[in-house]
Amino acid sequence: MTEEPLVRWDWIARNWANGGPTAISALLENHVVMAFLPVLFGLVVALPLGLACVRWRWLYQPTAALMNVTYSLPSLVLFSIFLSVTGLTRSTVVIPLTFFALAVLIPAVVDGLASVPDPVRQSAVAMGFRPARRLLRVELPVAVPVVLAGLRVATVSSISLVSVGALIGQGGLGNLFIDGWQRQFYTPIVVGIVLIVLLAVLADGLLVLAQRLLTPWSRARRTA
Amino acid sequence: MITFEDVTKRYRDGTVAVDDLSLEVPTGAITVFVGPSGCGKTTSLRMINRMIDATSGRITLDGQDVREIDPPTLRRGIGYVIQQAGLFPHRKIVDNVATVPYLLGWSKKKARTRAMELLELVGLDPGLAGRYPFQLSGGQQQRVGVARALAADPPVLLMDEPFSAVDPIVRASLQDELLRLQSELRKTIVFVTHDIDEAVKLGDTVAVMRVGGRLAQMAGPATLLTEPADDFVREFLGRDRGIRRLSFISAKEVRLSPSPSDLVTDEDGRALGWRTADGLAAHGTFNPETDSLRVALDAALLSPNGTAVAVDEEGRVRGVAGRDAIDELLAEYAPPAAGRAPGGSSGGSSSGAGDSEGAPA
């Protein structure tokens, strides 16, 4: 028996786009969708919920506690809970991952709004901003760097967590791991790891770029 | 004119921040609220633009009760300068200054044009317009804060310890700048500070407040220094009241003598020093047109022969004033003699702008 190489390039070439659902490119696409939807849903929910937690302070402690408990649950447990509701579909992965994203994003929104310096908020009031406009034009924009920092964590962890979905056949690139383990064939595993890491680095890089473009005013403030 | 009529602010826990305050803030002048922390000066200021609402009593702005005006509308008509500037970190300087014009619905172009004028007015390089606040020094940020407050040309300006977070040299220049601006703009300014020297320097009228939110004395700065209403005010004013009071007497009336021969000047007539056996000795100068008696006295004390050199704007010698000449003027402006026991009692009349007695408890 000849020694199995770590990477068989011909296998990659044959399976990159073979048209089937197990093609690497199809898995990559699935992975991207399943990793980003939870972050998107998470952000949409975390913004109003975070605002509510700032407006009604008593809400924050129970919300944060609930989110932390959710975060401490192994993702597999959550998947199995939703498996009975949503079956072997993407939703069984996307819904739990949305909860994980929320656990990071709600505190990020709350901390972001708390990061608005008091003199800034007060001068906005004194200039004659009404509450809604003050929130949209002053407080949220000033909160952006902190919210984006949370978004980076949520995005990268979501990209990594999707692979666990492979256990129910919805793991994007994670499916390559199962394939590899079952056949004692390393190439799919290496491909999966490399692509997930690249995806995470790319997504994080894009978010950093977005931060630079969105908040040119914040770069030096941290050192100031 | 802004009036406080029996204004009290009591918080739910029973703390009284402002206690039955009645006073008038004259139009077109600087009125300073000064006092130790906890005296209710900032609370009083913020009740004017309703960032805090009074528990009882009335505050009127040109006769209208401020509580009848929708707060954001009221605030857009009143400039506000906050401690540490409170600039919006995510907006460029020009847009920070244009904040209120934008809120009032001005076009972007008009608002920005106005903002550029204001940057110039407060002595800032227009090249800073495109920068962000973090790129400016504390003093520059505070100037932007003043420009922002003035953007919509409000008749009233509220300033809440605006210069307390900058170093003393910058503070002094910001104070001078404010006085220069005020001589042009003649706004009705309410200025809050805990620094009595700042109060005395800037105020046309100074309202001294004591802990518990009560007015201790309200008077022109010169009157305050010579006739503090009680021990609290006297202590709060601190040392050297007699000397500091001289800042409010113009040196214009100092009798000048012709320049003596031992004062050495250059070919333009600028003083170089006093001729002595050991060479030139230092001299002190004052400009009778712009300086106070305090500067003249200081100049006299700095010269070995006790003689101050009077100069004009260009520094050319116009004459000299010996200590006898300064003494004559000091005698003329001596505080009123009658009924001034060292313990100090209120009452009696005196000269001084904006002089009105407060309502000590």
XYZ file of C-alpha atoms in Angstrom:
585
model
C 0.000 0.000 0.000
C 1.460 3.284 -1.031
C 1.654 6.161 1.451
C -1.442 8.395 1.181
C -0.347 12.011 0.429
C -1.734 14.835 2.611
C -3.273 16.556 -0.361
C -4.308 14.977 -3.618
C -4.572 17.853 -6.037
C -6.315 15.746 -8.673
C -9.136 15.013 -6.209
C -9.583 18.742 -5.609
C -9.617 19.415 -9.332
C -12.200 16.715 -9.940
C -14.468 17.733 -7.037
C -14.240 21.521 -7.189
C -17.269 21.879 -9.409
C -18.642 18.506 -10.343
C -22.179 19.862 -10.567
C -23.420 17.783 -7.645
C -24.374 18.930 -4.138
C -21.071 17.612 -2.753
C -18.923 19.749 -5.037
C -16.475 21.830 -3.038
C -17.752 25.040 -4.606
C -21.346 24.155 -3.668
C -20.317 23.387 -0.100
C -18.418 26.671 0.075
C -21.460 28.562 -1.114
C -23.628 26.790 1.456
C -21.124 27.580 4.133
C -21.079 31.252 3.294
C -24.875 31.481 3.327
C -25.273 29.537 6.554
C -22.547 31.518 8.291
C -23.752 34.966 7.245
C -27.501 34.604 7.629
C -27.231 34.148 11.430
C -25.028 37.249 11.714
C -27.451 39.245 9.580
C -30.510 38.052 11.513
C -28.581 38.550 14.736
C -27.787 42.166 13.875
C -31.381 42.897 12.860
C -32.639 41.542 16.177
C -29.783 42.808 18.355
C -30.175 46.456 17.332
C -33.727 46.946 18.635
C -33.140 44.591 21.567
C -29.919 46.388 22.495
C -31.679 49.733 22.268
C -34.467 48.394 24.474
C -31.863 47.226 26.993
C -30.368 50.718 27.073
C -33.771 52.371 27.335
C -35.022 50.001 30.038
C -31.959 49.183 32.086
C -33.675 46.359 34.023
C -34.023 44.404 30.774
C -30.307 44.099 30.220
C -29.299 41.791 33.079
C -31.901 39.065 32.340
C -31.283 39.356 28.582
C -27.521 39.110 29.004
C -27.919 36.164 31.399
C -30.185 34.323 28.981
C -27.804 34.943 26.099
C -24.806 33.770 28.100
C -26.584 30.535 29.042
C -27.436 29.994 25.373
C -23.832 30.640 24.454
C -22.630 28.081 26.974
C -24.805 25.332 25.460
C -22.854 23.112 23.100
C -23.970 23.895 19.569
C -24.750 20.236 19.047
C -27.398 20.355 21.792
C -29.105 23.295 20.147
C -28.966 21.568 16.769
C -30.667 18.486 18.169
C -33.363 20.593 19.812
C -34.169 22.297 16.513
C -33.793 19.067 14.584
C -37.158 17.948 15.953
C -38.754 21.197 14.754
C -37.090 22.072 11.486
C -35.721 18.684 10.413
C -32.641 18.208 8.290
C -32.764 21.679 6.815
C -30.501 24.704 6.886
C -32.770 26.332 9.450
C -31.700 23.754 12.023
C -28.218 25.248 11.793
C -29.086 28.870 11.056
C -31.481 29.344 13.995
C -29.090 28.177 16.739
C -26.252 30.144 15.164
C -28.478 33.224 15.242
C -28.744 32.790 18.999
C -24.976 32.564 19.265
C -24.617 35.733 17.207
C -27.148 37.475 19.439
C -25.163 36.534 22.530
C -22.262 38.565 21.132
C -24.171 41.327 19.342
C -26.632 42.432 22.028
C -23.837 43.281 24.491
C -21.961 44.919 21.609
C -24.902 47.222 20.856
C -25.403 47.993 24.555
C -21.685 48.633 25.126
C -21.527 50.647 21.918
C -24.253 52.997 23.063
C -22.627 53.160 26.492
C -19.391 54.196 24.774
C -20.965 57.448 23.605
C -19.269 60.049 25.830
C -21.618 61.854 28.155
C -20.648 65.351 26.948
C -21.479 64.243 23.385
C -24.925 63.031 24.358
C -25.565 66.118 26.470
C -24.440 68.534 23.832
C -26.717 66.778 21.325
C -29.613 67.377 23.708
C -28.551 70.960 24.274
C -28.278 71.649 20.530
C -31.932 70.696 20.168
C -31.868 67.154 18.759
C -35.096 65.248 19.325
C -34.587 61.737 20.770
C -35.043 59.707 17.541
C -32.755 61.914 15.500
C -30.209 62.007 18.294
C -30.135 58.221 18.280
C -29.805 57.910 14.516
C -27.464 60.805 13.846
C -25.294 60.876 16.935
C -25.509 57.908 19.269
C -25.608 55.019 16.790
C -22.854 56.409 14.542
C -20.627 56.954 17.570
C -21.414 53.393 18.700
C -20.345 51.888 15.358
C -16.733 50.958 16.264
C -17.826 48.925 19.292
C -20.711 47.275 17.396
C -18.367 46.411 14.530
C -15.884 44.827 16.935
C -18.723 42.589 18.143
C -19.742 41.897 14.565
C -16.235 40.655 13.773
C -16.322 38.170 16.654
C -19.840 37.018 15.719
C -18.916 36.576 12.052
C -15.743 34.593 12.612
C -17.322 32.329 15.227
C -20.326 31.777 12.964
C -18.062 30.740 10.088
C -16.353 28.211 12.335
C -19.538 26.896 13.966
C -21.354 26.103 10.708
C -19.143 23.051 10.256
C -20.732 21.353 13.268
C -23.915 21.238 11.171
C -22.209 18.512 9.151
C -23.511 16.065 11.742
C -26.993 16.604 10.322
C -25.689 16.929 6.780
C -25.907 20.736 6.776
C -22.408 21.775 7.594
C -21.214 23.443 4.426
C -17.485 22.820 4.263
C -17.847 20.817 7.479
C -19.283 17.985 5.367
C -15.778 17.532 3.989
C -14.539 16.565 7.463
C -17.109 13.788 7.808
C -16.280 12.602 4.328
C -12.578 12.579 5.122
C -12.864 10.835 8.488
C -15.145 8.156 7.131
C -12.791 7.313 4.268
C -9.523 7.925 6.137
C -8.774 10.312 3.291
C -7.078 13.568 4.333
C -7.507 15.756 1.281
C -11.132 16.848 1.954
C -10.236 17.609 5.586
C -7.314 19.803 4.581
C -9.419 21.540 1.931
C -12.182 22.173 4.490
C -9.834 23.620 7.083
C -7.988 25.843 4.618
C -11.184 27.194 3.065
C -12.816 27.896 6.448
C -9.735 29.753 7.653
C -9.515 31.703 4.396
C -13.203 32.548 4.633
C -12.801 33.784 8.203
C -9.749 35.864 7.346
C -11.487 37.340 4.301
C -14.690 38.173 6.190
C -12.752 39.734 9.046
C -10.663 41.712 6.582
C -13.773 43.020 4.872
C -15.224 44.094 8.200
C -12.005 45.890 9.134
C -12.101 47.617 5.775
C -15.734 48.563 6.344
C -14.785 49.972 9.722
C -12.045 52.121 8.214
C -14.422 53.455 5.584
C -17.348 53.947 7.959
C -15.441 55.448 10.843
C -12.445 57.413 9.609
C -12.786 59.411 12.794
C -12.229 56.532 15.184
C -8.787 55.260 14.287
C -6.769 57.649 16.350
C -9.390 58.175 19.009
C -8.367 54.930 20.638
C -4.876 56.230 21.156
C -5.991 59.722 22.034
C -33.453 89.223 29.544
C -33.648 85.995 31.523
C -35.356 86.035 34.883
C -35.493 83.450 37.632
C -38.549 83.856 39.857
C -38.488 81.813 43.065
C -36.980 78.879 41.217
C -36.467 75.685 43.208
C -35.171 72.332 42.025
C -35.796 69.473 44.415
C -34.923 65.911 43.442
C -37.030 62.922 44.342
C -34.627 61.871 47.081
C -35.236 65.236 48.736
C -31.954 66.879 47.733
C -32.431 70.550 47.004
C -30.133 71.596 44.165
C -31.478 75.119 43.769
C -33.354 76.841 46.553
C -35.730 79.691 45.834
C -33.501 81.441 43.345
C -34.577 84.829 42.063
C -32.366 86.878 39.808
C -32.221 88.716 36.541
C -29.725 88.042 33.782
C -29.342 91.296 31.856
C -29.443 91.286 28.069
C -26.187 91.730 26.206
C -23.917 91.110 29.167
C -22.008 88.247 30.734
C -23.519 86.937 33.951
C -21.385 84.389 35.786
C -22.801 81.796 38.185
C -19.952 80.835 40.462
C -19.701 78.697 43.554
C -18.287 75.499 44.998
C -19.473 72.154 43.672
C -22.974 71.350 44.825
C -24.102 74.973 44.805
C -26.579 74.385 41.985
C -24.903 76.611 39.402
C -24.983 74.050 36.582
C -28.511 72.990 37.523
C -29.576 76.643 37.344
C -27.973 76.977 33.915
C -29.631 73.835 32.590
C -33.035 74.940 33.783
C -32.823 77.829 31.324
C -32.822 75.537 28.270
C -34.872 72.892 30.086
C -32.260 70.180 30.136
C -33.526 70.146 33.715
C -37.014 71.307 34.644
C -37.567 73.391 37.761
C -39.705 71.893 40.526
C -41.325 75.225 41.253
C -40.984 78.842 40.270
C -40.639 80.356 36.841
C -37.863 81.064 34.388
C -38.676 83.522 31.653
C -36.813 84.362 28.502
C -37.780 87.824 27.227
C -40.974 87.550 29.211
C -41.999 84.091 28.039
C -42.071 81.179 30.472
C -39.587 78.625 29.118
C -41.954 75.825 30.076
C -44.364 77.005 27.417
C -41.778 76.324 24.714
C -41.129 72.875 23.234
C -37.661 71.948 24.563
C -35.885 71.154 21.241
C -37.243 74.370 19.715
C -36.166 76.344 22.783
C -32.683 74.795 22.685
C -32.093 75.540 19.018
C -32.517 79.212 19.897
C -29.983 79.096 22.742
C -26.287 78.447 22.202
C -24.719 75.939 24.544
C -21.048 75.344 25.259
C -20.268 72.339 27.384
C -17.181 71.331 29.353
C -14.747 69.277 27.225
C -16.481 70.721 24.158
C -18.668 67.634 23.621
C -18.016 67.731 19.882
C -19.491 64.946 17.766
C -16.471 62.679 17.145
C -17.894 61.277 13.895
C -18.459 64.626 12.239
C -15.947 66.915 10.617
C -15.290 70.234 12.282
C -17.308 72.177 9.700
C -20.319 69.884 10.215
C -19.956 70.062 13.974
C -20.190 73.837 13.763
C -23.150 73.593 11.371
C -25.112 71.281 13.706
C -27.846 73.704 14.702
C -28.256 75.210 11.208
C -28.768 71.645 9.911
C -31.354 71.040 12.636
C -33.077 74.252 11.630
C -33.296 72.947 8.068
C -30.756 75.202 6.406
C -29.326 73.941 3.133
C -25.987 72.183 3.446
C -24.260 74.872 1.457
C -25.624 77.748 3.498
C -24.929 75.946 6.781
C -21.341 75.191 5.793
C -20.699 78.727 4.580
C -21.934 79.994 7.912
C -19.752 77.437 9.725
C -16.665 78.658 7.865
C -17.407 82.250 8.899
C -17.662 81.138 12.499
C -14.389 79.233 12.458
C -12.754 82.454 11.391
C -14.653 84.430 14.009
C -13.368 82.257 16.851
C -9.845 82.477 15.505
C -9.465 79.026 13.975
C -7.627 78.173 10.783
C -10.284 77.378 8.117
C -7.963 74.535 7.075
C -9.189 72.646 10.138
C -12.733 72.489 8.731
C -12.229 69.082 7.144
C -10.603 67.504 10.182
C -12.206 65.358 12.842
C -12.361 66.472 16.474
C -9.700 63.997 17.654
C -7.200 65.746 15.396
C -7.559 69.024 17.308
C -6.045 70.129 20.605
C -8.244 70.690 23.635
C -8.128 74.449 23.187
C -9.016 74.210 19.497
C -11.889 71.851 20.300
C -13.215 74.329 22.818
C -13.118 77.094 20.199
C -15.071 74.841 17.858
C -17.526 74.352 20.720
C -17.984 78.118 20.942
C -18.352 78.401 17.150
C -20.976 75.638 17.186
C -22.932 77.409 19.906
C -22.922 80.617 17.878
C -23.767 79.025 14.526
C -27.427 79.967 14.346
C -26.714 83.385 15.876
C -28.742 82.801 19.051
C -29.245 85.843 21.275
C -28.492 83.785 24.376
C -25.408 81.701 25.097
C -25.127 79.237 27.991
C -21.591 78.213 28.901
C -21.105 75.368 31.357
C -17.536 75.423 32.711
C -16.338 75.632 29.137
C -12.684 76.325 29.860
C -12.053 74.189 32.915
C -10.560 71.217 31.090
C -7.719 73.078 29.370
C -4.362 74.195 30.755
C -4.060 77.658 32.343
C -2.338 79.328 29.387
C -4.913 78.105 26.879
C -7.668 78.974 29.337
C -6.444 82.555 29.594
C -6.365 82.928 25.819
C -9.856 81.429 25.468
C -11.116 83.856 28.110
C -9.568 86.819 26.278
C -11.054 85.533 23.041
C -14.500 85.307 24.632
C -14.243 88.892 25.854
C -13.168 90.034 22.397
C -16.064 88.149 20.776
C -18.496 89.513 23.308
C -17.396 93.089 22.631
C -18.479 92.479 19.010
C -21.517 90.272 19.485
C -23.135 91.538 22.695
C -24.862 88.239 23.460
C -26.709 87.528 26.665
C -24.274 85.058 28.215
C -24.728 82.919 31.289
C -21.387 81.443 32.261
C -20.930 78.790 34.933
C -17.602 78.248 36.653
C -16.166 77.171 39.994
C -13.158 79.423 39.433
C -13.679 82.790 41.095
C -10.816 84.389 39.159
C -12.472 83.396 35.908
C -15.781 84.753 37.223
C -14.251 88.081 38.169
C -12.386 88.334 34.882
C -15.331 87.543 32.612
C -18.432 88.643 34.449
C -20.206 91.945 34.023
C -22.234 90.568 36.896
C -21.227 87.734 39.178
C -23.734 85.625 41.094
C -21.996 83.791 43.936
C -23.902 80.698 45.010
C -23.428 78.592 48.100
C -23.948 74.870 48.707
C -27.635 74.090 48.885
C -28.442 76.204 45.866
C -28.804 79.617 47.461
C -27.653 82.901 46.059
C -25.058 84.468 48.351
C -24.392 87.688 46.475
C -24.905 89.122 43.040
C -22.844 92.134 42.065
C -20.361 93.561 39.612
C -16.885 92.073 40.104
C -15.331 95.245 41.520
C -18.112 95.590 44.071
C -17.853 91.930 44.933
C -14.158 92.299 45.702
C -14.539 95.390 47.866
C -17.844 94.581 49.497
C -18.410 90.862 49.911
C -21.811 90.347 51.498
C -20.721 87.851 54.113
C -17.962 85.544 55.333
C -18.796 82.868 52.795
C -18.374 85.241 49.860
C -15.250 86.771 51.388
C -13.670 83.364 51.859
C -14.710 82.218 48.431
C -13.143 85.288 46.837
C -9.881 84.336 48.469
C -6.788 86.418 49.117
C -5.543 89.645 47.571
C -9.005 91.093 46.984
C -7.608 94.612 47.271
C -4.978 94.050 44.611
C -7.315 92.105 42.317
C -9.852 94.882 42.493
C -7.339 97.211 40.827
C -7.900 95.220 37.620
C -11.210 97.040 37.293
C -9.748 100.544 37.495
C -8.374 101.960 34.275
C -4.816 103.269 34.284
C -5.975 106.070 31.988
C -6.225 108.522 34.868
C -2.731 107.949 36.185
C -0.900 111.286 36.195
C 2.118 111.005 33.903
C 5.366 112.933 34.275
C 7.782 113.602 31.440
C 10.305 110.894 30.813
C 13.422 111.481 32.965
C 16.892 111.456 31.475
C 17.982 108.250 33.164
C 15.388 106.271 31.179
C 17.270 104.929 28.179
C 15.331 104.628 24.929
C 16.197 103.477 21.424
C 15.894 105.702 18.338
C 12.157 104.877 18.007
C 11.492 105.983 21.555
C 11.080 102.506 23.028
C 12.314 102.049 26.572
C 15.433 99.936 27.049
C 15.907 100.310 30.807
C 17.029 102.550 33.628
C 20.587 103.807 33.632
C 22.416 102.842 36.814
C 26.051 102.715 37.858
C 26.121 99.014 36.948
C 24.512 99.448 33.514
C 20.860 99.101 32.490
C 18.293 97.967 35.061
C 14.960 96.367 34.257
C 11.882 98.509 33.806
C 8.152 97.830 33.888
C 5.725 99.270 31.354
C 1.978 99.786 31.104
C -0.290 101.190 28.425
C -2.601 103.756 30.033
C -5.130 103.366 27.215
C -5.724 99.640 27.652
C -4.213 98.530 30.953
C -5.597 98.594 34.461
C -4.227 100.229 37.553
C -3.070 96.780 38.620
C -0.723 96.598 35.632
C 0.548 100.116 36.335
C 1.257 99.271 39.963
C 2.929 96.049 38.892
C 5.111 97.979 36.445
C 6.134 100.361 39.205
C 7.026 97.494 41.511
C 9.189 95.931 38.805
C 11.395 98.977 38.424
C 14.261 99.571 40.885
C 13.208 103.192 41.355
C 9.487 102.472 41.802
C 8.572 104.266 38.604
C 6.357 102.729 35.924
C 6.922 103.549 32.279
C 3.828 104.483 30.296
C 3.968 103.376 26.663
C 1.673 103.517 23.662
C 0.593 100.626 21.439
C 3.914 100.631 19.615
C 5.843 100.565 22.864
C 7.040 104.183 22.597
C 7.498 105.963 25.910
C 4.773 108.498 26.679
C 5.871 109.382 30.179
C 6.427 107.847 33.558
C 4.355 107.382 36.692
C 6.006 107.244 40.079
C 4.422 105.562 43.074
C 3.090 108.931 44.244
C 1.066 109.238 41.024
C -0.300 105.724 41.431
C -1.062 106.364 45.092
C -3.187 109.379 44.175
C -5.404 107.203 42.037
C -5.508 104.417 44.641
C -6.771 106.943 47.180
C -9.424 108.117 44.777
C -10.755 104.589 44.359
C -10.498 103.554 47.999
C -13.456 101.449 49.086
C -16.292 103.345 50.831
C -15.329 103.997 54.421
C -18.662 104.066 56.212
C -19.861 101.013 58.104
C -17.222 98.645 56.818
C -16.338 96.648 59.890
C -13.783 93.914 59.224
C -16.546 91.364 59.764
C -18.329 92.869 56.814
C -22.010 93.600 56.605
C -24.156 93.968 53.579
C -25.974 97.101 52.592
C -24.763 100.513 51.599
C -24.404 101.639 48.086
C -21.391 101.582 45.854
C -20.463 102.182 42.314
C -20.064 99.305 39.891
C -21.829 97.988 36.871
C -24.561 95.437 37.289
C -24.594 96.015 40.996
C -27.568 94.430 42.671
C -27.823 92.806 46.028
C -28.542 89.127 46.232
C -30.795 87.556 48.777
C -28.574 85.970 51.369
C -30.342 83.639 53.751
